[in-house]
mmCIF file of C-alpha atoms and ligand atoms in Angstrom:
data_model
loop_
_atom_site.group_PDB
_atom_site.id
_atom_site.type_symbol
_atom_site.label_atom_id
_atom_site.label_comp_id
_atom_site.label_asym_id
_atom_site.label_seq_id
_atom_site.Cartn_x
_atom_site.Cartn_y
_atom_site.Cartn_z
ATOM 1 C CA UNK A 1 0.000 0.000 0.000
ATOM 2 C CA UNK A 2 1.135 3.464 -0.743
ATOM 3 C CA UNK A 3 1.492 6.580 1.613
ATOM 4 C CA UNK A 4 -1.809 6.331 3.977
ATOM 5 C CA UNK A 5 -3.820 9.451 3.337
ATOM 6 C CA UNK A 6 -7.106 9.155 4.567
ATOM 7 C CA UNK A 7 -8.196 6.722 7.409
ATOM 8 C CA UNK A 8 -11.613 6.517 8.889
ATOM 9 C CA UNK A 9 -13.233 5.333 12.723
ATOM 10 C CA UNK A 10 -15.652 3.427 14.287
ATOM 11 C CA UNK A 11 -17.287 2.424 17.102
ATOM 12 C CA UNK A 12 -19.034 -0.881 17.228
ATOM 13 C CA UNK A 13 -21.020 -3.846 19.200
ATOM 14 C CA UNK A 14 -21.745 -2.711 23.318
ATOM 15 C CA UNK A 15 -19.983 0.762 23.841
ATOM 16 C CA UNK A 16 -17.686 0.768 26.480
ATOM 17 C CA UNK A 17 -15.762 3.396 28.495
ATOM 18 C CA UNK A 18 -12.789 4.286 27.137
ATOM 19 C CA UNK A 19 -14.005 4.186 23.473
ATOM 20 C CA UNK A 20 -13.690 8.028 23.103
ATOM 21 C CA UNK A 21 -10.310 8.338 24.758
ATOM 22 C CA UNK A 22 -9.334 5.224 21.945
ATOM 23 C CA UNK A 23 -10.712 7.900 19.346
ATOM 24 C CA UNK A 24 -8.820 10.519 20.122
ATOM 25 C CA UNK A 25 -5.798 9.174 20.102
ATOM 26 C CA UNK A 26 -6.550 8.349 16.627
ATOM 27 C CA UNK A 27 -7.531 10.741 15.430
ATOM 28 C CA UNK A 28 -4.855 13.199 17.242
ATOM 29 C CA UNK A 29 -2.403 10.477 15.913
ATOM 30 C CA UNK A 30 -3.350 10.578 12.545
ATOM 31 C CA UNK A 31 -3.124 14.266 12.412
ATOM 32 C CA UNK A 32 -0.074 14.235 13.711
ATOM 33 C CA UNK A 33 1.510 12.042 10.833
ATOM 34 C CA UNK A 34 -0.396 14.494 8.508
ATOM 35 C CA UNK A 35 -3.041 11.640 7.974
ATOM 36 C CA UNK A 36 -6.882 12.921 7.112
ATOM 37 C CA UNK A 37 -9.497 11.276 10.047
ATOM 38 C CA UNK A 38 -13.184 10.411 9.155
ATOM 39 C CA UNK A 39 -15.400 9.136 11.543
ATOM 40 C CA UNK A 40 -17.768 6.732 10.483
ATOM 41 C CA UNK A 41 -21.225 6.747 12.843
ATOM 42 C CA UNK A 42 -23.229 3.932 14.399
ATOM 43 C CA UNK A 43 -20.467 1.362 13.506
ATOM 44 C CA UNK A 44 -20.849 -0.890 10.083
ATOM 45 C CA UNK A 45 -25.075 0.550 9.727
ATOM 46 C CA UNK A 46 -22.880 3.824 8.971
ATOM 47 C CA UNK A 47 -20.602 2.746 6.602
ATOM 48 C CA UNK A 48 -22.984 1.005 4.626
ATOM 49 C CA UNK A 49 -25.311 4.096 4.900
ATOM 50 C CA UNK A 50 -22.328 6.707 4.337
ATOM 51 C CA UNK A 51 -23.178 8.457 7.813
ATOM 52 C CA UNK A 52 -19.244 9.728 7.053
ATOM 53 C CA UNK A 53 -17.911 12.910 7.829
ATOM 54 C CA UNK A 54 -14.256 14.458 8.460
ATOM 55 C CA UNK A 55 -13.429 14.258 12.499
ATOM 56 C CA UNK A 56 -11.431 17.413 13.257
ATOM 57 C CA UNK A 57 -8.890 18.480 16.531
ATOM 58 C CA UNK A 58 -11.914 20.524 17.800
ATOM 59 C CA UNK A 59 -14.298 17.327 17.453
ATOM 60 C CA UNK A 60 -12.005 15.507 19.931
ATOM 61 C CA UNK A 61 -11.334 17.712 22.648
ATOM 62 C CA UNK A 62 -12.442 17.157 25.660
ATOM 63 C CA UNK A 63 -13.896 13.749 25.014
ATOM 64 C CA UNK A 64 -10.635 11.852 27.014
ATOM 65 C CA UNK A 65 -13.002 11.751 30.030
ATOM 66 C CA UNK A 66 -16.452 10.660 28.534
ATOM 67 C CA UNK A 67 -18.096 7.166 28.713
ATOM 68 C CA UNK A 68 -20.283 5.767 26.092
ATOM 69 C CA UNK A 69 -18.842 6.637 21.976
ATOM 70 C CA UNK A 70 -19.771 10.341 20.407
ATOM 71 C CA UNK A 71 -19.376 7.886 17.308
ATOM 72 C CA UNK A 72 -22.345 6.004 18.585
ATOM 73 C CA UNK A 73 -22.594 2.656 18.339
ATOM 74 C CA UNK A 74 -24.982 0.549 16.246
ATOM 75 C CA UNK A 75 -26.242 -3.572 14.880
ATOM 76 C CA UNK A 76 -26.221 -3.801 11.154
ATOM 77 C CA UNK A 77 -28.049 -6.854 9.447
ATOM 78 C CA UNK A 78 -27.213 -5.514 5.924
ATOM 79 C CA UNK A 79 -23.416 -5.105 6.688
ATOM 80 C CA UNK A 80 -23.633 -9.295 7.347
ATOM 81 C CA UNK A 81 -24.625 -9.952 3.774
ATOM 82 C CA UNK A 82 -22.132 -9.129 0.947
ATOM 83 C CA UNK A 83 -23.784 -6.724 -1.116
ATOM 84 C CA UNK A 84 -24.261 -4.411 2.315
ATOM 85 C CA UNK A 85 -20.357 -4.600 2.551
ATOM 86 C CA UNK A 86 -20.472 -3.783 -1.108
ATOM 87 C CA UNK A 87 -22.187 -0.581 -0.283
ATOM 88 C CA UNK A 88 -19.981 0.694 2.315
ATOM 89 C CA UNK A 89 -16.707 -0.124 0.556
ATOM 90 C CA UNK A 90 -18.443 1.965 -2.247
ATOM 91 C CA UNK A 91 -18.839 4.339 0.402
ATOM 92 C CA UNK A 92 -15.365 4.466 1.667
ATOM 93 C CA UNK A 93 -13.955 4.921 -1.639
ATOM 94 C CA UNK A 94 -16.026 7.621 -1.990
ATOM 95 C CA UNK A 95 -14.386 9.370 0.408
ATOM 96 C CA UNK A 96 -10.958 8.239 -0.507
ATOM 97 C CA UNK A 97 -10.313 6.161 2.432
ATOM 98 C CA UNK A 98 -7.265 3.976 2.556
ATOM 99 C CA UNK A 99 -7.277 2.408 5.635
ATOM 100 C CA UNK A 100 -10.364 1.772 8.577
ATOM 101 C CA UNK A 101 -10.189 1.207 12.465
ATOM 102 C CA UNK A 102 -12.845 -0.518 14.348
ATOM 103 C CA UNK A 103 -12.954 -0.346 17.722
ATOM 104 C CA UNK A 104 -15.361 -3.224 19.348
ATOM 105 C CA UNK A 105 -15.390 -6.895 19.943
ATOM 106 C CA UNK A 106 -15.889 -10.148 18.562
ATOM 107 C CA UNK A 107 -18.663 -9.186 16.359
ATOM 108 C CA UNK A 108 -16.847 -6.006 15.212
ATOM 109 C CA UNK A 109 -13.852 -8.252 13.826
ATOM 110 C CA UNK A 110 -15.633 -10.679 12.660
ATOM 111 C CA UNK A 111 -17.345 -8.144 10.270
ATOM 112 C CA UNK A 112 -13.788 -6.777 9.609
ATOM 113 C CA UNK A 113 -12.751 -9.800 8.849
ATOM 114 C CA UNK A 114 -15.154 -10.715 6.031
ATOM 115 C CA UNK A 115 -14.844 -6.908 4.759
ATOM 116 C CA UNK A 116 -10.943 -7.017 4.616
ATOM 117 C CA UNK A 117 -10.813 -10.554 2.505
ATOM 118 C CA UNK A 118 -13.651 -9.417 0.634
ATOM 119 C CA UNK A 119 -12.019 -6.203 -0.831
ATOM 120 C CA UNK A 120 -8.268 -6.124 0.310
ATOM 121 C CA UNK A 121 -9.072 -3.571 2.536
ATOM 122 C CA UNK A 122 -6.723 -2.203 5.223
ATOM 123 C CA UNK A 123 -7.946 -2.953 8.657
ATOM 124 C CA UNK A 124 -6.587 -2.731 12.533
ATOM 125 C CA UNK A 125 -9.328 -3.673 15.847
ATOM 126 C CA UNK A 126 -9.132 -2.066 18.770
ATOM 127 C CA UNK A 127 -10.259 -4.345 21.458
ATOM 128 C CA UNK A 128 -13.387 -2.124 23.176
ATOM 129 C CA UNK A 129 -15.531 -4.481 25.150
ATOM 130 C CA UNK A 130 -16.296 -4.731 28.745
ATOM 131 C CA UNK A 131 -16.126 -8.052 28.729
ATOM 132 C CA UNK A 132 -13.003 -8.629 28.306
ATOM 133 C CA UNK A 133 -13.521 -11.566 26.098
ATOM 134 C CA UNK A 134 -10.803 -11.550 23.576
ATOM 135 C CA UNK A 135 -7.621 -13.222 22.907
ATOM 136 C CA UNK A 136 -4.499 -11.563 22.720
ATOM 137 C CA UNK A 137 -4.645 -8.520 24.915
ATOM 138 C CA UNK A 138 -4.685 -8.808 28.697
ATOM 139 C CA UNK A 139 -7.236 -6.378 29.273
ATOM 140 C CA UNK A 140 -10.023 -5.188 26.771
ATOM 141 C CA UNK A 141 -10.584 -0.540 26.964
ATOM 142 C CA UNK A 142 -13.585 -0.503 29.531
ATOM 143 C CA UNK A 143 -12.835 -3.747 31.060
ATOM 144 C CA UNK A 144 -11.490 -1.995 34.770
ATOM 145 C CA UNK A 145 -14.049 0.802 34.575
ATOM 146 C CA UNK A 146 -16.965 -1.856 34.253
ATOM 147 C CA UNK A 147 -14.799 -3.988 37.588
ATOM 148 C CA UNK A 148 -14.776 -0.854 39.473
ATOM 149 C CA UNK A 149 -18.442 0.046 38.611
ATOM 150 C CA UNK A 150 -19.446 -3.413 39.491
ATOM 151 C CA UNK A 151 -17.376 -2.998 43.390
ATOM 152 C CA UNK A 152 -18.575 0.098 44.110
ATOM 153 C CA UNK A 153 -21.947 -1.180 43.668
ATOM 154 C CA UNK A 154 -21.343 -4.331 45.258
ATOM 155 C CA UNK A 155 -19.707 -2.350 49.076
ATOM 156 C CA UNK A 156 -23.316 -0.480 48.435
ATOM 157 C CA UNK A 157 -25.163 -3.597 48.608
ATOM 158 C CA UNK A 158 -22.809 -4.719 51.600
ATOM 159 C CA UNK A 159 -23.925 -2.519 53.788
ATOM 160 C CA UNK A 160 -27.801 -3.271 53.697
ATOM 161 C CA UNK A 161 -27.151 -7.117 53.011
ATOM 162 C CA UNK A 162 -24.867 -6.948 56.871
ATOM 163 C CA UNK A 163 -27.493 -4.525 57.824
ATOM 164 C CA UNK A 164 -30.502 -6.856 57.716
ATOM 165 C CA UNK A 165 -29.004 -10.278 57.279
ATOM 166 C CA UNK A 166 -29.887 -10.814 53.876
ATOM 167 C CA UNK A 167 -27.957 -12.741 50.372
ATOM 168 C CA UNK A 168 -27.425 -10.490 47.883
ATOM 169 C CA UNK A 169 -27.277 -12.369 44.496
ATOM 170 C CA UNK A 170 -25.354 -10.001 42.028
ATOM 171 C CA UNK A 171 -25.612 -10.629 38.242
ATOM 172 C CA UNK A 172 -23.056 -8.866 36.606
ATOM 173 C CA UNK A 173 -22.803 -8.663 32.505
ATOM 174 C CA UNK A 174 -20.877 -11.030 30.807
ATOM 175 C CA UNK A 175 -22.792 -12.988 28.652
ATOM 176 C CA UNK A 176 -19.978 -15.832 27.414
ATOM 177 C CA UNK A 177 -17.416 -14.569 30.021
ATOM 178 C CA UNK A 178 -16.971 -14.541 33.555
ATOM 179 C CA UNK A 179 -14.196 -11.954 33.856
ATOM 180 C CA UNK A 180 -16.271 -9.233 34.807
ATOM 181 C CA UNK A 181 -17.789 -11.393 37.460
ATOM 182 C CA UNK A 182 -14.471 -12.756 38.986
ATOM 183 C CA UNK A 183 -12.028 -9.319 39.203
ATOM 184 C CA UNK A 184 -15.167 -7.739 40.918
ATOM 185 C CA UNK A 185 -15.824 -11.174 43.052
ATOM 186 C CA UNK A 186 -12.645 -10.904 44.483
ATOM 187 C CA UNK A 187 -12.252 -6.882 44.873
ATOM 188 C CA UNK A 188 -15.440 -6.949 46.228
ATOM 189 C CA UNK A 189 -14.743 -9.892 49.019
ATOM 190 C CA UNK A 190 -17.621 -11.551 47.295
ATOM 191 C CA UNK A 191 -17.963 -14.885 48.681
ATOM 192 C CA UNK A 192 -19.341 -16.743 45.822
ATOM 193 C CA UNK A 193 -18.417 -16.132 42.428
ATOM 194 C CA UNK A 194 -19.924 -18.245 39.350
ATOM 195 C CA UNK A 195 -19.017 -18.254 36.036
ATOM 196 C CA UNK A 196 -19.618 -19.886 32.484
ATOM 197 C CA UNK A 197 -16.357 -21.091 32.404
ATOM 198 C CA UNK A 198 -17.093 -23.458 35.332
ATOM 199 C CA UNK A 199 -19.790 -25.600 35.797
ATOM 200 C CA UNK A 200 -21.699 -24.249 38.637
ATOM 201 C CA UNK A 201 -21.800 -26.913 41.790
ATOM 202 C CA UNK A 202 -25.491 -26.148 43.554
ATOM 203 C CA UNK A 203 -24.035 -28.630 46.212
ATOM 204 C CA UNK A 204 -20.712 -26.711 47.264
ATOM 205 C CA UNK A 205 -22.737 -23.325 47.142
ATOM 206 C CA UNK A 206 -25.472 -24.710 49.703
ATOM 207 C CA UNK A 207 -22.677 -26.356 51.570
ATOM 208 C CA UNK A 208 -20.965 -22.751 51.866
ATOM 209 C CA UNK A 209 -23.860 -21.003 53.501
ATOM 210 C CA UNK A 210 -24.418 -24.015 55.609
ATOM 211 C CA UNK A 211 -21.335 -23.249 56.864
ATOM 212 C CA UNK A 212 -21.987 -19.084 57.272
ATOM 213 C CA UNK A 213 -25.246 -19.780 59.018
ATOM 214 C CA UNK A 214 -23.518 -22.027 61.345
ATOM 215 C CA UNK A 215 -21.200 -18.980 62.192
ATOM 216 C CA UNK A 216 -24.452 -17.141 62.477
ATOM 217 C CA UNK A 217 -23.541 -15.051 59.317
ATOM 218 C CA UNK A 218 -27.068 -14.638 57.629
ATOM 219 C CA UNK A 219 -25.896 -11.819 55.419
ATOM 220 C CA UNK A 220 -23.779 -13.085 52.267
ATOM 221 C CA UNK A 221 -22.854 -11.669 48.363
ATOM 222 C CA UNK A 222 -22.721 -13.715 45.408
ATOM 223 C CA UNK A 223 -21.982 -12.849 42.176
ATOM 224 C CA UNK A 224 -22.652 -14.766 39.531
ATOM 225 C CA UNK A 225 -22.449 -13.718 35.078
ATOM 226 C CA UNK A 226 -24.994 -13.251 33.404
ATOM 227 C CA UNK A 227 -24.154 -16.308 30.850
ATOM 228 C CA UNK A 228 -23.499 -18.895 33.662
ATOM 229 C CA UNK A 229 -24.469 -22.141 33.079
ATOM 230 C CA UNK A 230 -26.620 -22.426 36.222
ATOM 231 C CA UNK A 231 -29.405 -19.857 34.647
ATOM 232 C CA UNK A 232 -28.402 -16.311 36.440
ATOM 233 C CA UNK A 233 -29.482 -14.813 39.759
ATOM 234 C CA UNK A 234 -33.007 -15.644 39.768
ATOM 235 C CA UNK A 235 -31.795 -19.140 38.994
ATOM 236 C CA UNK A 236 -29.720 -18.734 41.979
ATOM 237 C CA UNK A 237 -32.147 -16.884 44.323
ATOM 238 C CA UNK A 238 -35.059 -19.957 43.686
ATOM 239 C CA UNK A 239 -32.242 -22.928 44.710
ATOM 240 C CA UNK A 240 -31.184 -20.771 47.886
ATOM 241 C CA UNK A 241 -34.670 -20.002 49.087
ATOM 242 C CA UNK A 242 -36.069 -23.775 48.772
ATOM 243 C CA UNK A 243 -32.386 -25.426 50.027
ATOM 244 C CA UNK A 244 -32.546 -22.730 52.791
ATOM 245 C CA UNK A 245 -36.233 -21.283 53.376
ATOM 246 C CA UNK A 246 -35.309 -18.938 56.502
ATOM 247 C CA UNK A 247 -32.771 -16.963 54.219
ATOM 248 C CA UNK A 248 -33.717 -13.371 52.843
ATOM 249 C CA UNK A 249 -32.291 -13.034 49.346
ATOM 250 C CA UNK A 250 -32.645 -10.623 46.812
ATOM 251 C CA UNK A 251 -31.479 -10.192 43.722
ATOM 252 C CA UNK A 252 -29.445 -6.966 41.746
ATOM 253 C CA UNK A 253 -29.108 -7.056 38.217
ATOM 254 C CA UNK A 254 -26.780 -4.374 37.633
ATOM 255 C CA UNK A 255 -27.344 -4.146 33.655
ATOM 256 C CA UNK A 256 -26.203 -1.438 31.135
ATOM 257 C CA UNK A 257 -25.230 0.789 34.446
ATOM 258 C CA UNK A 258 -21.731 -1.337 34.251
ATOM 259 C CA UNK A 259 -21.531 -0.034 30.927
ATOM 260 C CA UNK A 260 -21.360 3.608 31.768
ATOM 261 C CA UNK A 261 -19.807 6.338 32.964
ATOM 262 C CA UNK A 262 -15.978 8.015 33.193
ATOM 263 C CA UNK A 263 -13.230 5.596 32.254
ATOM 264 C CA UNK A 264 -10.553 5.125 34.752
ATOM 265 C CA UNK A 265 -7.399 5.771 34.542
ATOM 266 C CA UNK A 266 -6.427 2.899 33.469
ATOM 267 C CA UNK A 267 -8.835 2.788 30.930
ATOM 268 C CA UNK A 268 -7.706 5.774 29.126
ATOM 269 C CA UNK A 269 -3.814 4.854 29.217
ATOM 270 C CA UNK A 270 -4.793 1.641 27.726
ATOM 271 C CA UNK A 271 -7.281 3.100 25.085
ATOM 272 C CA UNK A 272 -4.551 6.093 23.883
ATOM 273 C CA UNK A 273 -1.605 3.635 24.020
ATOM 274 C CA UNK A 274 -3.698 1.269 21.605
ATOM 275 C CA UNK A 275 -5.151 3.877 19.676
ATOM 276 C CA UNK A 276 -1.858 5.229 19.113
ATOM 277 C CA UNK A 277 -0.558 2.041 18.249
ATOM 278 C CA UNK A 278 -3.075 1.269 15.664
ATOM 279 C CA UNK A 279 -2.395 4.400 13.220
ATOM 280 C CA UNK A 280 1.060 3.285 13.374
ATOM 281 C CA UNK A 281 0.268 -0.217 12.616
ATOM 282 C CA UNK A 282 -1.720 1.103 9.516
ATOM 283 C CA UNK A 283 1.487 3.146 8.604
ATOM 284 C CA UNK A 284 3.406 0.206 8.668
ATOM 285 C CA UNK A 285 1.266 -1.720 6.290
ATOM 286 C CA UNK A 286 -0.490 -3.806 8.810
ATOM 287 C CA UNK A 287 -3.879 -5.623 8.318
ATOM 288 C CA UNK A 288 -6.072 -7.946 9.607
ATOM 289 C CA UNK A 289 -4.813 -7.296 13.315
ATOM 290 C CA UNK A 290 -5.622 -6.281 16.831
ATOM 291 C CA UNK A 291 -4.019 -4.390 18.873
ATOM 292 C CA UNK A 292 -3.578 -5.368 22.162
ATOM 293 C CA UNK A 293 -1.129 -5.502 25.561
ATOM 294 C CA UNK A 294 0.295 -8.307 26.539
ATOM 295 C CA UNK A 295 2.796 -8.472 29.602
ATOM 296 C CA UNK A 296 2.582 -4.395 29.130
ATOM 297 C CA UNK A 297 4.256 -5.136 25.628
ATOM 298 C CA UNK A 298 2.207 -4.373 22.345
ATOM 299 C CA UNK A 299 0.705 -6.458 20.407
ATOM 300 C CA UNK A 300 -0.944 -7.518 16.689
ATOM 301 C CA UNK A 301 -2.676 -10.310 17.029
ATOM 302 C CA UNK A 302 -4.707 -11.631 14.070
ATOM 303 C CA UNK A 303 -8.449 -11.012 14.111
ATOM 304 C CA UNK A 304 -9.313 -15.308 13.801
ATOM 305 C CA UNK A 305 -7.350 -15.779 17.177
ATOM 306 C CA UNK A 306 -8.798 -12.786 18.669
ATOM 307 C CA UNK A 307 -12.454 -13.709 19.072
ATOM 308 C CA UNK A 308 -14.152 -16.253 20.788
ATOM 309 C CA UNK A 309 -10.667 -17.187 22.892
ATOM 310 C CA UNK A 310 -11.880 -17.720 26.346
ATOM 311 C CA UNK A 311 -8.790 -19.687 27.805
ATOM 312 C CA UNK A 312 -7.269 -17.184 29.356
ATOM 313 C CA UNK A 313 -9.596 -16.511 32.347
ATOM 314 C CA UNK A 314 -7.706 -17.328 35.394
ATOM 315 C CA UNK A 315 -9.210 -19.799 37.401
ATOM 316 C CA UNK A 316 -6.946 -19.358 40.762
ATOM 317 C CA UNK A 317 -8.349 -16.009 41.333
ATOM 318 C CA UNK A 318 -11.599 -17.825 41.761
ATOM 319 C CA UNK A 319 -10.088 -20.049 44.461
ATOM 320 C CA UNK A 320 -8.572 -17.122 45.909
ATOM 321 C CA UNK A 321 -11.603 -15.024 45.946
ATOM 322 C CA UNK A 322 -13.558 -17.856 47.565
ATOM 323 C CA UNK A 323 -10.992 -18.599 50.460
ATOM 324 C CA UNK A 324 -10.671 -15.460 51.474
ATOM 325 C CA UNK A 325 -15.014 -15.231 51.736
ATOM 326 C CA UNK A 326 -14.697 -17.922 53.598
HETATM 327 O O1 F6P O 401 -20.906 -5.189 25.915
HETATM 328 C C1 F6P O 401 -21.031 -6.564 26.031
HETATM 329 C C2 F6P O 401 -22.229 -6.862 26.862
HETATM 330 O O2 F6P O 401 -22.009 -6.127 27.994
HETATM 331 C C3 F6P O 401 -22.514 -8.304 27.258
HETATM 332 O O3 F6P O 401 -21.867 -8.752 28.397
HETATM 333 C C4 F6P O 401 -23.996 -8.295 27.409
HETATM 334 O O4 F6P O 401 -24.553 -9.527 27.360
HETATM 335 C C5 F6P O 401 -24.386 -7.414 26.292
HETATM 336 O O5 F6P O 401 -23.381 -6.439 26.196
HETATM 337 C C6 F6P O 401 -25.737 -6.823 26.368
HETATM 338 O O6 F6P O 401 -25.848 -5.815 25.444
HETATM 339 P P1 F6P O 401 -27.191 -5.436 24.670
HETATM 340 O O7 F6P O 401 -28.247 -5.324 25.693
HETATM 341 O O8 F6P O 401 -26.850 -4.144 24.027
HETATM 342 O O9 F6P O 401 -27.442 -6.506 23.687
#
């Protein structure tokens, strides 16, 4: 590929904090290198429908510190089939774009995937998912905003579940992961944490609040992902109050709040360091890539070993967690 001129943006799948901070530091990258920025709204629905306009200095500032995506985020059925990838290639060559970034999750590279082989188009992910679900970046741009959401919420519910001897059964977002569910398990003290990637074992959680009530500790948190295998908290709540009929539970579905609000710090080093990284990627001629940290060290990992890699979760923090409940 020649000298990049013209790149464009996008936001796609769940938004997640940190997206805006990832888009700045594209698009003040970009600029930087003398390389045009357009920003492409409501994801692949935008490029096929050429919602496609230039993104200046001024239509970045002071978006480092703002949850959700001013690109907006958006499904597209027609960008699945090929002649709605047809249309929005037409679309970016309209506009004399050489070179795309998508910032989402597995269903954002899978699209980029198909587009990229389809019309040998230059593309780098960014990985922008709370759920941390993908493979070859240690943590996803949102991932320790939603964990910190998720604790504060969870020393909230602390306080009334001591207060009036009651289980709180937490469902936390996650829908094919559990990582949201154990980093905020174990920040939280929570002293059950269940996740898809283990089968749930009603047996060992009855046997743990046998074991609280014998300690005459009534008052208990569990957190459990939305995509366990056990069903979710209501699942939970109906196993606990016929195994153990004298126990108050309730359950808090914490929901789309997890994917609000500020990023953290951490959040918005990770997003500009990636975002950074993935202008100079598409300078070097890169394609077909992520970009993610690993071990603090950058990262392009393919888009096919990306996605749908759940291996990584670590399952000792789930012991940990749940001996130090106990
Ligand atoms: O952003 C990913 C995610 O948080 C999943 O964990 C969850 O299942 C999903 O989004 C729900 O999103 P929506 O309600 O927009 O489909």
């Amino acid at each position: 590929m020649g000298t990049l001129k013209r790149i464009a943006v996008l936001t796609s799948g769940g938004d997640s904090p940190g997206m805006n901070a990832a888009i700045r530091a594209v698009v003040k990258t970009a600029l930087y290198y003398d390389i045009e920025v357009y920003g492409i709204y409501r994801g692949y629905h935008g490029m096929v429908n050429d919602l496609i306009t230039p993104l200046k200095r001024e239509d970045v500032k002071f978006i480092l510190p703002l949850g959700g995506t001013i690109l907006k985020s958006a499904r597209s059925e027609e960008f699945r089939t090929t002649e709605g990838r047809k249309k929005a290639y037409e679309n970016l060559k309209k506009h004399s774009i050489d070179a795309l970034v998508v910032i989402g999750g597995d269903g954002t590279f899978t699209g980029a995937k198909f587009f990229m082989n389809e019309f040998d188009f230059p593309v780098i992910g960014l990985p922008g998912t709370i759920d941390n679900d993908l493979f070859g970046t240690d943590y996803t741009i949102g991932y320790d905003t939603a964990v910190n959401t998720v604790v504060s919420a969870i020393d909230k519910l602390r306080d009334t579940a001591y207060s009036h001897d009651m289980v709180f059964i937490v469902e936390v977002m996650g829908r094919d992961a559990g990582f949201i569910a154990l980093r905020s398990g174990l920040a939280s003290g929570s002293g059950k944490i269940l996740i898809p990637e283990t089968k749930t074992c009603t047996d060992e959680l009855s046997e743990r609040l046998r074991k609280r009530i014998e300690r005459d500790e009534t008052s208990a948190i569990i957190v459990v992902a939305e995509g366990d295998d056990f069903g979710g908290a209501a699942e939970v709540k109906k196993i606990i109050n016929e195994r153990f009929p004298d126990l108050k539970t309730r359950v808090t579905i914490l929901g789309h709040i997890q994917r609000g609000g500020t990023p953290s710090a951490f959040d918005r080093i990770l997003a500009s360091g990636l975002g950074y990284q993935a202008v100079k990627g598409l300078m070097d001629g890169k394609s077909g890539v992520m970009v993610g940290s690993v071990n603090r060290k950058i990262e392009f990992v393919p888009f096919d070993r990306s996605i749908k890699h759940h291996d990584k979760i670590n399952i000792e923090l789930k012991n940990i967690a749940e001996i130090l409940a106990s």
